[in-house]
């Protein structure tokens, strides 16, 4: 019985490894796959960390349970006693340092990719966070006077609607193009968080944070403030709509016409 369980364990191990490493159907370990190139880079880093963590957990738990089973009490027999084991001590000191070094390297490489900003973004959106809403002001490289602004319309009140509700502002951006976000806060610390993009950054008063998104997936995504900023923090919601470049051009033109006629923004 004991002898026949070993192949089963090996098989289960191989199956588990295949599930973990098995391409696009692999588990996401709680992260989004990333609807931008930057978000997908973050996702790959996260999966790498999760797999590394699982490998360490399997090794540690495996050794613990092996020691429990192998050296369980058998009568009055006492296992061999060691004062020290230099090779083992070298291994368990250097191995974690190597693991941390590898994770650190991939973290730096990925974060540099995510933080890299293009010298020629296709669109520039100034995002202003304030208690309790968002203002998205559009600027175009070729048309500096574009002047479209989308912002939270209502005065603070508890709506408790989904972020994609029309009550909250919508950031519309084109798929496959580089969108520069220039982020500020008008009052206190806020957090500009889009879960599906695996991205969050502080919106700080007096500090400008600049970053790029390159959306790779059409759709509407939830956004929210990720820093508790006061009474109506929970109402600091917005949505992000990724559309085709042609639809984006149509949208921005229609917004320009609407806003120039009304003399204001939504
Ligand atoms: Cu906030």
XYZ file of N, CA and C and ligand atoms in Angstrom:
799
model
N 0.843 -1.216 0.000
C 0.000 0.000 0.000
C 0.872 1.257 0.000
N 1.873 1.266 0.897
C 2.763 2.433 0.995
C 3.568 2.582 -0.285
N 4.040 1.435 -0.844
C 4.860 1.478 -2.052
C 4.070 2.022 -3.234
N 2.779 1.644 -3.350
C 1.999 2.057 -4.519
C 1.595 3.521 -4.461
N 1.688 4.180 -3.285
C 1.257 5.578 -3.191
C 2.282 6.530 -3.805
N 3.539 6.084 -3.961
C 4.575 6.976 -4.476
C 4.315 7.426 -5.916
N 3.993 6.470 -6.847
C 3.686 6.923 -8.215
C 2.498 7.877 -8.257
N 1.527 7.660 -7.358
C 0.355 8.549 -7.334
C 0.777 9.960 -6.941
N 1.686 10.030 -5.952
C 2.164 11.354 -5.527
C 2.892 12.058 -6.667
N 3.729 11.288 -7.385
C 4.473 11.864 -8.517
C 3.490 12.361 -9.577
N 2.466 11.532 -9.841
C 1.464 11.895 -10.845
C 0.716 13.159 -10.440
N 0.319 13.213 -9.149
C -0.384 14.409 -8.663
C 0.503 15.641 -8.774
N 1.798 15.453 -8.453
C 2.749 16.562 -8.563
C 2.858 17.057 -9.988
N 2.956 16.108 -10.932
C 3.058 16.488 -12.348
C 1.789 17.182 -12.839
N 0.633 16.640 -12.387
C -0.647 17.254 -12.772
C -0.750 18.682 -12.240
N -0.349 18.848 -10.968
C -0.380 20.184 -10.354
C 0.522 21.139 -11.117
N 1.720 20.659 -11.457
C 2.654 21.496 -12.226
C 2.088 21.857 -13.578
N 1.423 20.883 -14.225
C 0.850 21.141 -15.551
C -0.250 22.188 -15.468
N -1.071 22.103 -14.392
C -2.153 23.089 -14.223
C -1.566 24.490 -14.016
N -0.507 24.549 -13.184
C 0.099 25.845 -12.863
C 0.755 26.449 -14.097
N 1.466 25.599 -14.829
C 2.253 26.121 -15.957
C 1.526 26.008 -17.294
N 0.292 25.546 -17.263
C -0.403 25.182 -18.500
C -0.988 26.321 -19.311
N -0.206 27.325 -19.643
C -0.601 28.345 -20.602
C -1.750 29.201 -20.148
N -2.653 29.550 -21.106
C -3.625 30.601 -20.848
C -4.721 30.183 -19.885
N -4.907 28.880 -19.683
C -5.931 28.467 -18.734
C -5.379 28.338 -17.323
N -4.122 28.725 -17.162
C -3.503 28.638 -15.843
C -4.223 29.568 -14.880
N -4.223 29.238 -13.591
C -4.873 30.124 -12.621
C -4.171 31.483 -12.568
N -4.934 32.490 -12.170
C -4.372 33.845 -12.134
C -3.878 34.205 -10.738
N -4.069 33.325 -9.783
C -3.627 33.543 -8.398
C -4.202 34.842 -7.840
N -5.435 35.144 -8.217
C -6.135 36.299 -7.645
C -5.920 37.605 -8.378
N -5.020 37.640 -9.354
C -4.780 38.895 -10.093
C -5.614 38.908 -11.373
N -5.765 40.070 -11.956
C -6.367 40.164 -13.278
C -5.285 39.865 -14.312
N -5.698 39.431 -15.495
C -4.708 39.134 -16.535
C -4.087 40.406 -17.095
N -4.739 41.554 -16.848
C -4.164 42.825 -17.295
C -4.694 43.216 -18.653
N -5.512 44.274 -18.698
C -6.109 44.722 -19.956
C -5.250 45.778 -20.654
N -4.017 45.956 -20.180
C -3.056 46.835 -20.851
C -1.742 46.054 -20.959
N -0.836 46.513 -21.809
C 0.468 45.828 -21.885
C 1.174 45.919 -20.538
N 1.037 47.074 -19.887
C 1.687 47.251 -18.575
C 1.058 46.319 -17.532
N -0.273 46.251 -17.557
C -0.985 45.402 -16.600
C -0.657 43.926 -16.817
N -0.447 43.537 -18.092
C -0.117 42.140 -18.371
C 1.304 41.817 -17.895
N 2.205 42.793 -18.028
C 3.565 42.603 -17.494
C 3.512 42.370 -15.984
N 2.665 43.177 -15.314
C 2.509 43.037 -13.866
C 1.932 41.655 -13.528
N 0.978 41.220 -14.348
C 0.359 39.906 -14.143
C 1.401 38.784 -14.246
N 2.267 38.877 -15.265
C 3.297 37.838 -15.436
C 4.241 37.806 -14.229
N 4.579 38.995 -13.717
C 5.443 39.060 -12.533
C 4.751 38.401 -11.338
N 3.473 38.716 -11.190
C 2.690 38.174 -10.074
C 2.636 36.647 -10.146
N 2.399 36.108 -11.351
C 2.335 34.649 -11.519
C 3.696 34.032 -11.178
N 4.766 34.694 -11.597
C 6.108 34.204 -11.269
C 6.328 34.140 -9.765
N 5.885 35.209 -9.062
C 6.011 35.233 -7.599
C 5.180 34.107 -6.976
N 3.961 33.932 -7.494
C 3.064 32.918 -6.920
C 3.658 31.527 -7.102
N 4.196 31.250 -8.300
C 4.780 29.925 -8.562
C 6.019 29.718 -7.681
N 6.839 30.775 -7.559
C 8.021 30.675 -6.690
C 7.581 30.380 -5.252
N 6.514 31.067 -4.805
C 6.005 30.851 -3.448
C 5.497 29.432 -3.250
N 4.801 28.914 -4.266
C 4.271 27.541 -4.177
C 5.430 26.537 -4.110
N 6.465 26.759 -4.938
C 7.626 25.854 -4.926
C 8.281 25.838 -3.540
N 8.433 27.021 -2.945
C 9.044 27.101 -1.610
C 8.140 26.414 -0.593
N 6.824 26.652 -0.711
C 5.879 26.047 0.234
C 5.911 24.523 0.127
N 5.934 24.017 -1.118
C 5.967 22.557 -1.318
C 7.240 21.971 -0.708
N 8.372 22.672 -0.939
C 9.650 22.191 -0.393
C 9.618 22.178 1.145
N 9.162 23.307 1.724
C 9.177 23.428 3.189
C 8.195 22.442 3.818
N 6.955 22.443 3.314
C 5.958 21.534 3.881
C 6.351 20.084 3.634
N 6.908 19.822 2.460
C 7.356 18.459 2.131
C 8.392 17.984 3.127
N 9.371 18.836 3.410
C 10.420 18.459 4.367
C 9.848 18.273 5.769
N 8.912 19.169 6.141
C 8.304 19.068 7.480
C 7.559 17.740 7.617
N 6.701 17.439 6.615
C 5.906 16.210 6.729
C 6.778 14.967 6.567
N 7.803 15.094 5.723
C 8.739 13.968 5.594
C 9.423 13.702 6.936
N 9.872 14.780 7.601
C 10.547 14.609 8.895
C 9.588 14.034 9.935
N 8.325 14.501 9.894
C 7.327 13.979 10.853
C 7.130 12.477 10.642
N 7.001 12.087 9.353
C 6.732 10.672 9.060
C 7.975 9.816 9.274
N 9.100 10.322 8.755
C 10.333 9.517 8.784
C 10.858 9.349 10.212
N 10.752 10.408 11.004
C 11.354 10.372 12.345
C 10.305 10.371 13.451
N 9.132 9.858 13.112
C 8.115 9.746 14.163
C 8.620 8.771 15.234
N 8.055 8.888 16.395
C 8.558 8.078 17.516
C 8.311 6.593 17.264
N 9.405 5.831 17.372
C 9.279 4.363 17.239
C 9.897 3.766 18.492
N 9.077 3.482 19.453
C 9.595 2.940 20.705
C 10.495 3.959 21.377
N 11.636 3.531 21.812
C 12.567 4.431 22.494
C 13.717 4.865 21.594
N 13.573 4.551 20.286
C 14.636 4.891 19.340
C 14.730 6.410 19.164
N 15.927 6.974 19.260
C 16.141 8.410 19.074
C 16.930 8.612 17.771
N 16.494 9.515 16.903
C 17.231 9.735 15.645
C 18.658 10.195 15.927
N 19.498 10.052 14.911
C 20.877 10.509 15.053
C 20.890 12.007 15.367
N 21.751 12.415 16.268
C 21.805 13.823 16.691
C 23.021 14.506 16.052
N 22.784 15.738 15.541
C 23.876 16.498 14.923
C 24.082 17.808 15.673
N 25.319 18.210 15.811
C 25.608 19.534 16.367
C 25.532 20.584 15.277
N 26.013 20.226 14.100
C 25.991 21.153 12.959
C 26.031 20.345 11.672
N 25.673 20.997 10.566
C 25.751 20.361 9.248
C 26.094 21.472 8.258
N 27.379 21.717 8.093
C 27.845 22.899 7.340
C 27.273 22.953 5.910
N 27.341 21.859 5.107
C 26.795 21.958 3.731
C 25.324 22.363 3.724
N 24.546 21.767 4.657
C 23.116 22.099 4.720
C 22.905 23.571 5.100
N 23.723 24.038 6.040
C 23.591 25.443 6.469
C 23.948 26.398 5.335
N 24.950 26.034 4.541
C 25.313 26.872 3.380
C 24.157 26.894 2.383
N 23.555 25.713 2.147
C 22.443 25.638 1.177
C 21.264 26.484 1.645
N 20.869 26.303 2.916
C 19.663 27.036 3.336
C 19.933 28.513 3.616
N 21.181 28.928 3.567
C 21.468 30.366 3.635
C 21.533 30.974 2.230
N 22.211 30.268 1.329
C 22.413 30.856 -0.014
C 21.154 30.737 -0.883
N 20.414 29.640 -0.725
C 19.240 29.441 -1.590
C 18.218 30.577 -1.459
N 17.829 30.976 -0.234
C 16.883 32.106 -0.128
C 17.461 33.393 -0.702
N 18.776 33.607 -0.529
C 19.383 34.831 -1.081
C 19.279 34.824 -2.604
N 19.526 33.645 -3.209
C 19.412 33.536 -4.678
C 17.959 33.773 -5.106
N 17.008 33.147 -4.385
C 15.580 33.304 -4.734
C 15.188 34.781 -4.667
N 15.572 35.448 -3.579
C 15.218 36.865 -3.426
C 15.894 37.699 -4.517
N 17.163 37.361 -4.841
C 17.871 38.088 -5.901
C 17.160 37.964 -7.237
N 16.692 36.749 -7.562
C 15.992 36.523 -8.843
C 14.670 37.296 -8.858
N 13.910 37.208 -7.754
C 12.623 37.928 -7.689
C 12.855 39.437 -7.764
N 13.896 39.905 -7.099
C 14.214 41.337 -7.119
C 14.554 41.777 -8.544
N 15.348 40.972 -9.239
C 15.739 41.313 -10.617
C 14.487 41.449 -11.502
N 13.616 40.445 -11.462
C 12.429 40.500 -12.320
C 11.487 41.638 -11.910
N 11.465 41.955 -10.606
C 10.632 43.072 -10.150
C 11.135 44.393 -10.736
N 12.454 44.592 -10.668
C 13.032 45.842 -11.196
C 12.782 45.950 -12.701
N 13.026 44.832 -13.423
C 12.830 44.855 -14.884
C 11.370 45.188 -15.213
N 10.441 44.512 -14.533
C 9.010 44.717 -14.828
C 8.565 46.119 -14.439
N 8.969 46.571 -13.254
C 8.545 47.914 -12.821
C 9.098 48.984 -13.771
N 10.316 48.774 -14.261
C 10.868 49.736 -15.226
C 10.054 49.749 -16.512
N 9.597 48.565 -16.949
C 8.757 48.492 -18.156
C 7.442 49.242 -17.917
N 6.852 49.021 -16.743
C 5.550 49.631 -16.443
C 5.686 51.148 -16.290
N 6.769 51.582 -15.670
C 6.947 53.018 -15.424
C 7.496 53.775 -16.631
N 7.964 53.043 -17.647
C 8.528 53.720 -18.824
C 7.450 54.555 -19.506
N 7.759 55.811 -19.812
C 6.786 56.666 -20.497
C 7.291 56.975 -21.907
N 6.359 56.974 -22.835
C 6.685 57.227 -24.232
C 6.980 58.712 -24.446
N 7.887 59.001 -25.379
C 8.147 60.417 -25.689
C 7.050 60.974 -26.603
N 6.272 60.091 -27.230
C 5.195 60.544 -28.126
C 3.907 59.783 -27.849
N 3.267 60.052 -26.711
C 1.991 59.361 -26.457
C 0.922 59.820 -27.445
N -0.005 58.916 -27.766
C -1.079 59.268 -28.713
C -2.094 60.205 -28.082
N -2.364 59.981 -26.815
C -3.322 60.833 -26.108
C -2.743 61.204 -24.749
N -3.125 62.377 -24.281
C -2.725 62.790 -22.930
C -3.996 63.131 -22.156
N -4.154 62.504 -21.012
C -5.322 62.787 -20.176
C -4.823 63.252 -18.804
N -5.220 64.462 -18.433
C -4.910 64.953 -17.086
C -6.020 64.464 -16.160
N -5.619 63.742 -15.130
C -6.601 63.214 -14.173
C -6.442 63.973 -12.864
N -7.516 64.606 -12.443
C -7.501 65.331 -11.175
C -8.440 64.624 -10.204
N -7.887 64.203 -9.079
C -8.701 63.583 -8.029
C -9.056 64.645 -7.004
N -10.275 64.626 -6.520
C -10.678 65.585 -5.495
C -11.786 64.963 -4.666
N -11.976 65.509 -3.458
C -13.071 65.008 -2.636
C -14.391 65.566 -3.184
N -15.304 64.716 -3.823
C -15.139 63.299 -3.968
C -15.476 62.957 -5.404
N -14.489 63.074 -6.250
C -14.740 62.774 -7.646
C -13.467 62.826 -8.474
N -13.670 62.801 -9.793
C -12.559 62.757 -10.729
C -12.837 63.698 -11.903
N -11.781 64.287 -12.403
C -11.914 65.093 -13.622
C -10.896 64.566 -14.626
N -11.363 64.199 -15.804
C -10.497 63.705 -16.875
C -10.464 64.757 -17.980
N -9.322 65.391 -18.168
C -9.195 66.434 -19.194
C -8.290 65.917 -20.307
N -8.806 65.972 -21.537
C -8.097 65.379 -22.675
C -7.271 66.413 -23.420
N -6.076 65.994 -23.773
C -5.217 66.805 -24.635
C -4.669 65.876 -25.709
N -4.556 66.391 -26.912
C -4.032 65.589 -28.002
C -2.735 66.188 -28.482
N -1.778 65.339 -28.859
C -0.481 65.833 -29.321
C -0.643 66.796 -30.497
N -1.550 66.455 -31.406
C -1.680 67.272 -32.613
C -2.705 68.394 -32.449
N -3.499 68.330 -31.389
C -4.573 69.304 -31.222
C -4.612 69.715 -29.744
N -3.719 70.628 -29.385
C -3.555 70.986 -27.959
C -4.817 71.626 -27.374
N -5.636 72.158 -28.255
C -6.807 72.891 -27.764
C -8.038 72.000 -27.631
N -7.807 70.694 -27.629
C -8.935 69.762 -27.641
C -9.928 70.044 -26.520
N -9.393 70.215 -25.296
C -10.195 70.752 -24.210
C -11.419 69.988 -23.768
N -11.466 68.681 -24.012
C -12.612 67.921 -23.535
C -12.380 67.528 -22.078
N -13.400 67.720 -21.264
C -13.264 67.334 -19.856
C -14.492 66.548 -19.410
N -14.228 65.468 -18.712
C -15.301 64.616 -18.171
C -15.097 64.604 -16.660
N -16.150 64.849 -15.910
C -15.931 64.802 -14.460
C -17.177 64.392 -13.692
N -16.952 64.108 -12.420
C -18.054 63.745 -11.538
C -19.025 64.912 -11.472
N -20.278 64.636 -11.805
C -21.241 65.725 -11.939
C -21.949 66.055 -10.624
N -22.301 65.008 -9.913
C -23.176 65.224 -8.763
C -22.408 65.703 -7.540
N -23.094 66.415 -6.687
C -22.527 66.770 -5.390
C -22.502 65.507 -4.529
N -21.610 65.490 -3.553
C -21.459 64.251 -2.770
C -22.768 63.784 -2.137
N -23.079 62.563 -2.415
C -24.182 61.891 -1.728
C -23.957 60.405 -1.918
N -24.508 59.631 -1.036
C -24.267 58.196 -1.128
C -25.168 57.601 -2.188
N -24.575 57.233 -3.311
C -25.322 56.630 -4.407
C -25.237 55.110 -4.343
N -24.046 54.625 -3.943
C -23.795 53.182 -3.830
C -24.176 52.439 -5.104
N -23.821 53.029 -6.234
C -24.063 52.395 -7.529
C -22.789 51.680 -7.986
N -22.898 50.766 -8.969
C -21.666 50.185 -9.522
C -20.832 51.275 -10.206
N -19.515 51.058 -10.272
C -18.623 52.070 -10.843
C -18.959 52.385 -12.292
N -19.579 51.429 -12.982
C -19.897 51.644 -14.399
C -21.204 52.421 -14.591
N -21.857 52.781 -13.479
C -23.096 53.554 -13.578
C -22.819 54.923 -14.193
N -23.832 55.470 -14.857
C -23.679 56.790 -15.485
C -23.515 57.912 -14.464
N -23.754 57.588 -13.192
C -23.568 58.584 -12.127
C -22.097 58.977 -11.979
N -21.238 58.111 -12.431
C -19.803 58.342 -12.233
C -19.122 58.626 -13.568
N -18.021 59.390 -13.535
C -17.371 59.756 -14.799
C -16.718 58.554 -15.472
N -16.619 58.665 -16.792
C -16.017 57.575 -17.560
C -14.805 58.082 -18.334
N -13.711 57.393 -18.139
C -12.478 57.691 -18.873
C -12.488 56.840 -20.138
N -12.604 57.484 -21.287
C -12.636 56.749 -22.560
C -11.243 56.815 -23.181
N -10.696 55.657 -23.526
C -9.343 55.626 -24.117
C -9.317 54.640 -25.284
N -8.409 54.881 -26.256
C -8.371 54.018 -27.438
C -7.508 52.770 -27.232
N -7.989 51.670 -27.809
C -7.242 50.407 -27.729
C -5.970 50.488 -28.579
N -4.894 49.924 -28.077
C -3.659 49.793 -28.851
C -2.853 51.071 -28.978
N -3.307 52.154 -28.364
C -2.562 53.411 -28.430
C -1.997 53.747 -27.053
N -0.941 54.549 -27.065
C -0.315 54.922 -25.801
C -1.051 56.122 -25.210
N -1.577 55.924 -24.025
C -2.325 56.978 -23.340
C -1.516 57.446 -22.139
N -1.152 58.716 -22.140
C -0.407 59.288 -21.015
C -1.397 59.796 -19.973
N -1.226 59.357 -18.741
C -2.044 59.878 -17.647
C -1.161 60.805 -16.813
N -1.637 62.010 -16.605
C -0.936 62.983 -15.755
C -1.823 63.182 -14.529
N -1.371 62.659 -13.399
C -2.247 62.506 -12.228
C -1.902 63.493 -11.118
N -2.932 64.179 -10.622
C -2.775 65.130 -9.511
C -3.954 65.001 -8.555
N -3.778 65.606 -7.392
C -4.900 65.718 -6.458
C -5.119 67.189 -6.129
N -6.375 67.553 -5.948
C -6.688 68.937 -5.601
C -6.692 69.168 -4.095
N -6.710 68.086 -3.314
C -6.832 68.298 -1.863
C -5.983 67.327 -1.035
N -6.464 66.105 -0.882
C -5.747 65.151 -0.014
C -5.222 63.994 -0.869
N -4.637 63.007 -0.209
C -4.093 61.855 -0.933
C -5.241 60.949 -1.395
N -5.264 60.674 -2.694
C -6.217 59.715 -3.259
C -5.426 58.617 -3.963
N -6.130 57.590 -4.391
C -5.478 56.513 -5.148
C -6.238 56.253 -6.433
N -5.528 56.301 -7.537
C -6.135 56.063 -8.858
C -5.945 54.579 -9.171
N -7.034 53.824 -9.011
C -6.916 52.360 -9.044
C -7.862 51.772 -10.077
N -7.288 50.996 -10.995
C -8.083 50.269 -11.991
C -7.712 48.789 -11.856
N -8.534 48.015 -11.140
C -8.163 46.620 -10.866
C -7.824 45.817 -12.129
N -8.620 45.969 -13.198
C -8.392 45.154 -14.401
C -7.071 45.494 -15.090
N -6.514 46.658 -14.757
C -5.213 47.040 -15.319
C -4.062 46.648 -14.381
N -4.416 46.022 -13.254
C -3.399 45.708 -12.220
C -2.584 46.949 -11.876
N -3.272 48.060 -11.720
C -2.534 49.314 -11.557
C -3.205 50.230 -10.538
N -2.368 50.784 -9.659
C -2.833 51.813 -8.734
C -1.698 52.794 -8.515
N -2.039 54.080 -8.420
C -0.989 55.053 -8.100
C -1.600 56.178 -7.273
N -0.771 56.723 -6.385
C -1.228 57.831 -5.556
C -1.539 59.046 -6.421
N -2.625 59.728 -6.063
C -2.872 61.076 -6.568
C -2.556 61.997 -5.395
N -1.485 62.773 -5.535
C -0.973 63.551 -4.405
C -1.095 65.041 -4.671
N -1.515 65.812 -3.640
C -1.555 67.266 -3.833
C -0.129 67.806 -3.969
N 0.105 68.600 -5.003
C 1.430 69.209 -5.190
C 2.445 68.314 -5.873
N 2.046 67.093 -6.204
C 2.964 66.171 -6.888
C 2.263 65.654 -8.145
N 2.989 65.624 -9.253
C 2.407 65.106 -10.495
C 2.982 63.734 -10.774
N 2.125 62.742 -10.855
C 2.543 61.391 -11.239
C 2.157 61.145 -12.692
N 3.114 60.677 -13.463
C 2.899 60.498 -14.898
C 3.182 59.053 -15.282
N 2.267 58.468 -16.049
C 2.459 57.083 -16.487
C 1.651 56.835 -17.752
N 1.968 55.746 -18.415
C 1.303 55.404 -19.686
C 0.502 54.117 -19.544
N -0.615 54.071 -20.274
C -1.362 52.828 -20.457
C -1.398 52.527 -21.953
N -1.254 51.259 -22.298
C -1.521 50.847 -23.679
C -2.582 49.755 -23.612
N -3.866 50.132 -23.738
C -4.931 49.138 -23.583
C -4.878 48.070 -24.683
N -5.124 46.844 -24.280
C -5.091 45.733 -25.243
C -6.433 45.028 -25.343
N -7.407 45.520 -24.615
C -8.681 44.801 -24.545
C -9.828 45.803 -24.542
N -10.784 45.594 -25.456
C -11.963 46.461 -25.470
C -12.841 46.115 -24.269
N -13.558 47.106 -23.769
C -14.468 46.809 -22.665
C -14.590 47.970 -21.707
N -15.411 47.769 -20.698
C -15.605 48.779 -19.656
C -15.083 48.197 -18.352
N -14.240 48.959 -17.688
C -13.568 48.460 -16.485
C -13.836 49.397 -15.304
N -13.867 48.795 -14.135
C -14.154 49.537 -12.905
C -12.918 50.290 -12.427
N -13.143 51.505 -11.911
C -12.056 52.263 -11.307
C -12.527 52.852 -9.993
N -11.600 53.097 -9.082
C -11.999 53.623 -7.771
C -10.820 54.304 -7.086
N -11.145 55.106 -6.070
C -10.106 55.653 -5.215
C -9.674 54.546 -4.255
N -8.369 54.367 -4.106
C -7.873 53.278 -3.260
C -7.289 53.777 -1.940
N -7.430 55.086 -1.672
C -6.954 55.618 -0.392
C -8.136 56.225 0.342
N -8.326 55.823 1.575
C -9.448 56.386 2.318
C -9.230 57.890 2.490
N -10.155 58.688 1.945
C -9.894 60.127 1.847
C -10.997 60.961 2.480
N -11.944 60.335 3.149
C -12.982 61.117 3.805
C -14.346 60.463 3.704
N -15.363 61.247 4.051
C -16.717 60.721 4.216
C -17.251 60.006 2.979
N -17.024 60.582 1.792
C -17.599 60.000 0.577
C -16.546 59.294 -0.282
N -15.521 58.791 0.391
C -14.480 58.025 -0.314
C -15.081 56.922 -1.175
N -16.095 56.251 -0.624
C -16.685 55.122 -1.354
C -17.384 55.570 -2.636
N -17.646 56.881 -2.741
C -18.304 57.409 -3.951
C -17.292 57.851 -5.013
N -16.013 57.722 -4.711
C -14.989 58.135 -5.687
C -14.768 57.017 -6.701
N -15.810 56.778 -7.470
C -15.773 55.706 -8.464
C -15.688 56.305 -9.865
N -15.219 55.530 -10.777
C -15.225 55.912 -12.198
C -15.138 54.627 -13.009
N -15.303 54.756 -14.305
C -15.098 53.586 -15.157
C -14.159 53.961 -16.287
N -13.555 52.958 -16.860
C -12.658 53.152 -18.001
C -13.245 52.372 -19.161
N -13.491 53.085 -20.274
C -14.027 52.409 -21.450
C -12.951 52.401 -22.524
N -12.550 51.199 -22.922
C -11.550 51.072 -23.995
C -12.311 50.822 -25.295
N -12.094 51.707 -26.264
C -12.800 51.619 -27.547
C -11.768 51.570 -28.675
N -12.233 51.269 -29.889
C -11.315 51.262 -31.035
C -10.859 52.695 -31.303
N -9.682 52.894 -31.929
C -9.209 54.259 -32.203
C -10.210 55.087 -33.002
N -10.899 54.457 -33.968
C -11.866 55.233 -34.772
C -13.060 55.657 -33.903
N -13.523 54.748 -33.044
C -14.621 55.111 -32.136
C -14.184 56.206 -31.170
N -12.925 56.137 -30.764
C -12.408 57.168 -29.858
C -12.431 58.538 -30.541
N -11.973 58.579 -31.801
C -11.964 59.853 -32.536
C -13.382 60.415 -32.652
N -14.332 59.514 -32.948
C -15.736 59.956 -33.047
C -16.225 60.499 -31.703
N -15.878 59.779 -30.654
C -16.331 60.167 -29.312
C -15.774 61.534 -28.944
N -14.454 61.729 -29.183
C -13.846 62.990 -28.760
C -14.421 64.154 -29.572
N -14.703 63.895 -30.856
C -15.304 64.944 -31.688
C -16.687 65.302 -31.164
N -17.467 64.271 -30.838
C -18.822 64.533 -30.332
C -18.761 65.272 -28.996
N -17.766 64.938 -28.177
C -17.629 65.629 -26.892
C -17.233 67.091 -27.094
N -16.356 67.313 -28.071
C -15.933 68.692 -28.360
C -17.135 69.537 -28.768
N -17.958 68.940 -29.637
C -19.149 69.676 -30.119
C -20.098 69.927 -28.958
N -20.393 68.864 -28.194
C -21.336 68.988 -27.070
C -20.861 70.022 -26.060
N -19.558 69.929 -25.711
C -19.060 70.807 -24.652
C -18.885 72.235 -25.124
N -18.588 72.429 -26.442
C -18.466 73.813 -26.917
C -19.855 74.458 -27.000
N -20.883 73.624 -27.256
C -22.256 74.157 -27.302
C -22.767 74.496 -25.893
N -22.457 73.586 -24.953
C -22.979 73.807 -23.602
C -22.088 74.735 -22.784
N -20.848 74.914 -23.287
C -19.916 75.790 -22.574
C -19.389 75.199 -21.306
N -19.551 73.886 -21.137
C -19.038 73.226 -19.941
C -18.843 71.773 -20.183
N -18.673 71.035 -19.125
C -18.465 69.601 -19.239
C -19.618 68.875 -18.560
N -19.620 67.570 -18.822
C -20.665 66.746 -18.210
C -20.586 66.787 -16.709
Cu -10.174 59.539 -2.628
